[in-house]
mmCIF file of C-alpha atoms in Angstrom:
data_model
loop_
_atom_site.group_PDB
_atom_site.id
_atom_site.type_symbol
_atom_site.label_atom_id
_atom_site.label_comp_id
_atom_site.label_asym_id
_atom_site.label_seq_id
_atom_site.Cartn_x
_atom_site.Cartn_y
_atom_site.Cartn_z
ATOM 1 C CA UNK I 1154 0.000 0.000 0.000
ATOM 2 C CA UNK I 1155 1.099 3.556 -0.637
ATOM 3 C CA UNK I 1156 0.951 6.339 1.919
ATOM 4 C CA UNK I 1157 -1.726 8.910 1.122
ATOM 5 C CA UNK I 1158 -0.575 12.530 1.303
ATOM 6 C CA UNK I 1159 -3.257 15.213 1.179
ATOM 7 C CA UNK I 1160 -2.599 17.897 -1.417
ATOM 8 C CA UNK I 1161 -3.541 21.529 -0.690
ATOM 9 C CA UNK I 1162 -6.048 21.576 -3.553
ATOM 10 C CA UNK I 1163 -7.907 18.551 -2.113
ATOM 11 C CA UNK I 1164 -8.585 20.122 1.293
ATOM 12 C CA UNK I 1165 -12.239 20.849 2.076
ATOM 13 C CA UNK I 1166 -12.686 23.325 4.900
ATOM 14 C CA UNK I 1167 -15.598 23.598 7.317
ATOM 15 C CA UNK I 1168 -16.512 26.369 9.746
ATOM 16 C CA UNK I 1169 -17.018 25.498 13.409
ATOM 17 C CA UNK I 1170 -18.331 27.715 16.194
ATOM 18 C CA UNK I 1171 -17.378 27.310 19.857
ATOM 19 C CA UNK I 1172 -19.000 28.965 22.865
ATOM 20 C CA UNK I 1173 -16.193 29.627 25.366
ATOM 21 C CA UNK I 1174 -18.527 30.484 28.246
ATOM 22 C CA UNK I 1175 -17.516 28.414 31.276
ATOM 23 C CA UNK I 1176 -14.878 26.433 29.338
ATOM 24 C CA UNK I 1177 -11.429 25.849 30.841
ATOM 25 C CA UNK I 1178 -8.865 27.825 28.841
ATOM 26 C CA UNK I 1179 -6.258 25.107 28.236
ATOM 27 C CA UNK I 1180 -8.719 22.337 27.364
ATOM 28 C CA UNK I 1181 -10.569 24.652 25.004
ATOM 29 C CA UNK I 1182 -7.323 25.777 23.340
ATOM 30 C CA UNK I 1183 -6.054 22.220 22.795
ATOM 31 C CA UNK I 1184 -9.319 21.180 21.111
ATOM 32 C CA UNK I 1185 -9.294 24.287 18.907
ATOM 33 C CA UNK I 1186 -5.633 23.718 17.943
ATOM 34 C CA UNK I 1187 -6.463 20.153 16.900
ATOM 35 C CA UNK I 1188 -9.226 21.374 14.577
ATOM 36 C CA UNK I 1189 -7.111 24.230 13.159
ATOM 37 C CA UNK I 1190 -4.339 21.761 12.363
ATOM 38 C CA UNK I 1191 -6.682 19.193 10.832
ATOM 39 C CA UNK I 1192 -5.723 16.296 13.092
ATOM 40 C CA UNK I 1193 -9.400 15.401 13.517
ATOM 41 C CA UNK I 1194 -9.587 14.398 9.833
ATOM 42 C CA UNK I 1195 -8.559 10.998 8.464
ATOM 43 C CA UNK I 1196 -6.520 12.635 5.680
ATOM 44 C CA UNK I 1197 -4.222 14.594 8.021
ATOM 45 C CA UNK I 1198 -0.799 15.500 6.647
ATOM 46 C CA UNK I 1199 1.641 17.351 8.919
ATOM 47 C CA UNK I 1200 3.154 19.384 6.060
ATOM 48 C CA UNK I 1201 -0.197 20.610 4.653
ATOM 49 C CA UNK I 1202 -2.657 23.051 6.207
ATOM 50 C CA UNK I 1203 -5.719 20.792 6.122
ATOM 51 C CA UNK I 1204 -7.542 22.244 9.131
ATOM 52 C CA UNK I 1205 -10.869 24.001 9.444
ATOM 53 C CA UNK I 1206 -11.961 27.485 10.493
ATOM 54 C CA UNK I 1207 -12.939 28.028 14.142
ATOM 55 C CA UNK I 1208 -15.065 30.884 15.510
ATOM 56 C CA UNK I 1209 -14.889 31.436 19.278
ATOM 57 C CA UNK I 1210 -17.648 33.504 20.896
ATOM 58 C CA UNK I 1211 -17.905 34.729 24.516
ATOM 59 C CA UNK I 1212 -14.101 34.746 24.827
ATOM 60 C CA UNK I 1213 -14.269 37.019 27.879
ATOM 61 C CA UNK I 1214 -16.165 34.347 29.877
ATOM 62 C CA UNK I 1215 -13.462 31.655 29.935
ATOM 63 C CA UNK I 1216 -12.685 29.767 33.135
ATOM 64 C CA UNK I 1217 -9.323 28.913 34.671
ATOM 65 C CA UNK I 1218 -8.573 26.696 37.653
ATOM 66 C CA UNK I 1219 -6.760 27.569 40.839
ATOM 67 C CA UNK I 1220 -5.392 31.099 41.298
ATOM 68 C CA UNK I 1221 -4.326 31.495 37.668
ATOM 69 C CA UNK I 1222 -6.241 34.748 37.224
ATOM 70 C CA UNK I 1223 -3.585 36.459 39.365
ATOM 71 C CA UNK I 1224 -0.627 34.058 39.002
ATOM 72 C CA UNK I 1225 -0.513 33.556 35.223
ATOM 73 C CA UNK I 1226 1.623 36.320 33.756
ATOM 74 C CA UNK I 1227 2.037 37.305 30.094
ATOM 75 C CA UNK I 1228 5.314 38.972 29.090
ATOM 76 C CA UNK I 1229 6.200 41.187 26.151
ATOM 77 C CA UNK I 1230 9.341 43.132 25.342
ATOM 78 C CA UNK I 1231 9.636 46.453 23.532
ATOM 79 C CA UNK I 1232 13.105 45.679 22.205
ATOM 80 C CA UNK I 1233 14.745 48.376 24.307
ATOM 81 C CA UNK I 1234 16.858 47.768 27.429
ATOM 82 C CA UNK I 1235 14.568 47.381 30.435
ATOM 83 C CA UNK I 1236 11.553 47.122 28.146
ATOM 84 C CA UNK I 1237 10.027 43.973 29.662
ATOM 85 C CA UNK I 1238 6.320 44.397 30.473
ATOM 86 C CA UNK I 1239 4.209 42.023 32.576
ATOM 87 C CA UNK I 1240 0.424 41.666 32.612
ATOM 88 C CA UNK I 1241 -1.638 39.133 34.573
ATOM 89 C CA UNK I 1242 -4.473 37.087 33.110
ATOM 90 C CA UNK I 1243 -7.070 39.149 34.991
ATOM 91 C CA UNK I 1244 -5.684 42.417 33.559
ATOM 92 C CA UNK I 1245 -5.399 40.849 30.096
ATOM 93 C CA UNK I 1246 -9.075 39.851 30.167
ATOM 94 C CA UNK I 1247 -10.064 43.391 31.171
ATOM 95 C CA UNK I 1248 -7.978 45.161 28.500
ATOM 96 C CA UNK I 1249 -7.928 42.625 25.628
ATOM 97 C CA UNK I 1250 -10.563 39.904 26.279
ATOM 98 C CA UNK I 1251 -9.785 37.872 23.146
ATOM 99 C CA UNK I 1252 -6.018 37.690 23.596
ATOM 100 C CA UNK I 1253 -5.755 34.862 26.215
ATOM 101 C CA UNK I 1254 -7.578 32.447 23.896
ATOM 102 C CA UNK I 1255 -5.503 33.531 20.887
ATOM 103 C CA UNK I 1256 -2.204 33.160 22.765
ATOM 104 C CA UNK I 1257 -3.159 29.781 24.252
ATOM 105 C CA UNK I 1258 -4.008 28.381 20.808
ATOM 106 C CA UNK I 1259 -0.929 29.983 19.225
ATOM 107 C CA UNK I 1260 1.295 28.175 21.723
ATOM 108 C CA UNK I 1261 -0.174 24.814 20.642
ATOM 109 C CA UNK I 1262 0.413 25.278 16.905
ATOM 110 C CA UNK I 1263 3.684 24.720 14.986
ATOM 111 C CA UNK I 1264 6.221 27.530 15.283
ATOM 112 C CA UNK I 1265 6.745 28.127 11.553
ATOM 113 C CA UNK I 1266 5.061 29.571 8.433
ATOM 114 C CA UNK I 1267 2.471 26.795 8.466
ATOM 115 C CA UNK I 1268 1.511 27.531 12.077
ATOM 116 C CA UNK I 1269 1.064 31.236 11.314
ATOM 117 C CA UNK I 1270 -1.151 30.322 8.370
ATOM 118 C CA UNK I 1271 -3.249 28.050 10.604
ATOM 119 C CA UNK I 1272 -3.664 30.784 13.220
ATOM 120 C CA UNK I 1273 -5.327 33.044 10.635
ATOM 121 C CA UNK I 1274 -8.252 30.586 10.553
ATOM 122 C CA UNK I 1275 -9.036 31.334 14.210
ATOM 123 C CA UNK I 1276 -11.656 34.056 14.740
ATOM 124 C CA UNK I 1277 -12.202 35.137 18.375
ATOM 125 C CA UNK I 1278 -15.006 37.505 19.443
ATOM 126 C CA UNK I 1279 -16.319 39.085 22.636
ATOM 127 C CA UNK I 1280 -20.012 38.372 23.128
ATOM 128 C CA UNK I 1281 -22.408 36.341 20.989
ATOM 129 C CA UNK I 1282 -22.240 38.366 17.757
ATOM 130 C CA UNK I 1283 -19.885 37.476 14.893
ATOM 131 C CA UNK I 1284 -19.828 38.432 11.181
ATOM 132 C CA UNK I 1285 -19.584 34.860 9.832
ATOM 133 C CA UNK I 1286 -23.250 33.858 9.562
ATOM 134 C CA UNK I 1287 -22.899 33.417 5.776
ATOM 135 C CA UNK I 1288 -20.403 30.572 6.285
ATOM 136 C CA UNK I 1289 -23.050 28.587 8.220
ATOM 137 C CA UNK I 1290 -20.788 27.482 11.085
ATOM 138 C CA UNK I 1291 -21.512 24.143 12.758
ATOM 139 C CA UNK I 1292 -21.423 23.980 16.598
ATOM 140 C CA UNK I 1293 -18.335 22.070 17.715
ATOM 141 C CA UNK I 1294 -18.696 19.518 20.500
ATOM 142 C CA UNK I 1295 -16.010 19.758 23.185
#
């Protein structure tokens, strides 16, 4: 038997919608990363972007366990000496409610051009409204 490799032209993409309300951040992110990568499909190829689109609604209502709201810290650097900035998960949710979900999923994707291409298929929104009704997204079971 020959090994089947999916070609980029053969990939059929679906749109899934996920309600993040009450979901644990890490478990939600790992399931989303699996769908973005295409590992849930039988024709998965690691060198081809064969994943689907994922819409996340209610991103501001995620849940984390323990004291992570105050203990989990996100870092960024300006590039200048002494330019390291820290922000906790609680502050991140207040200022940029979609960013914790985006960063959690980004950390679970490949760190290369293919991973950046996969991340563009993730759409995260605050609240119930999203502009993708025309794509007829299917609710994703978690």
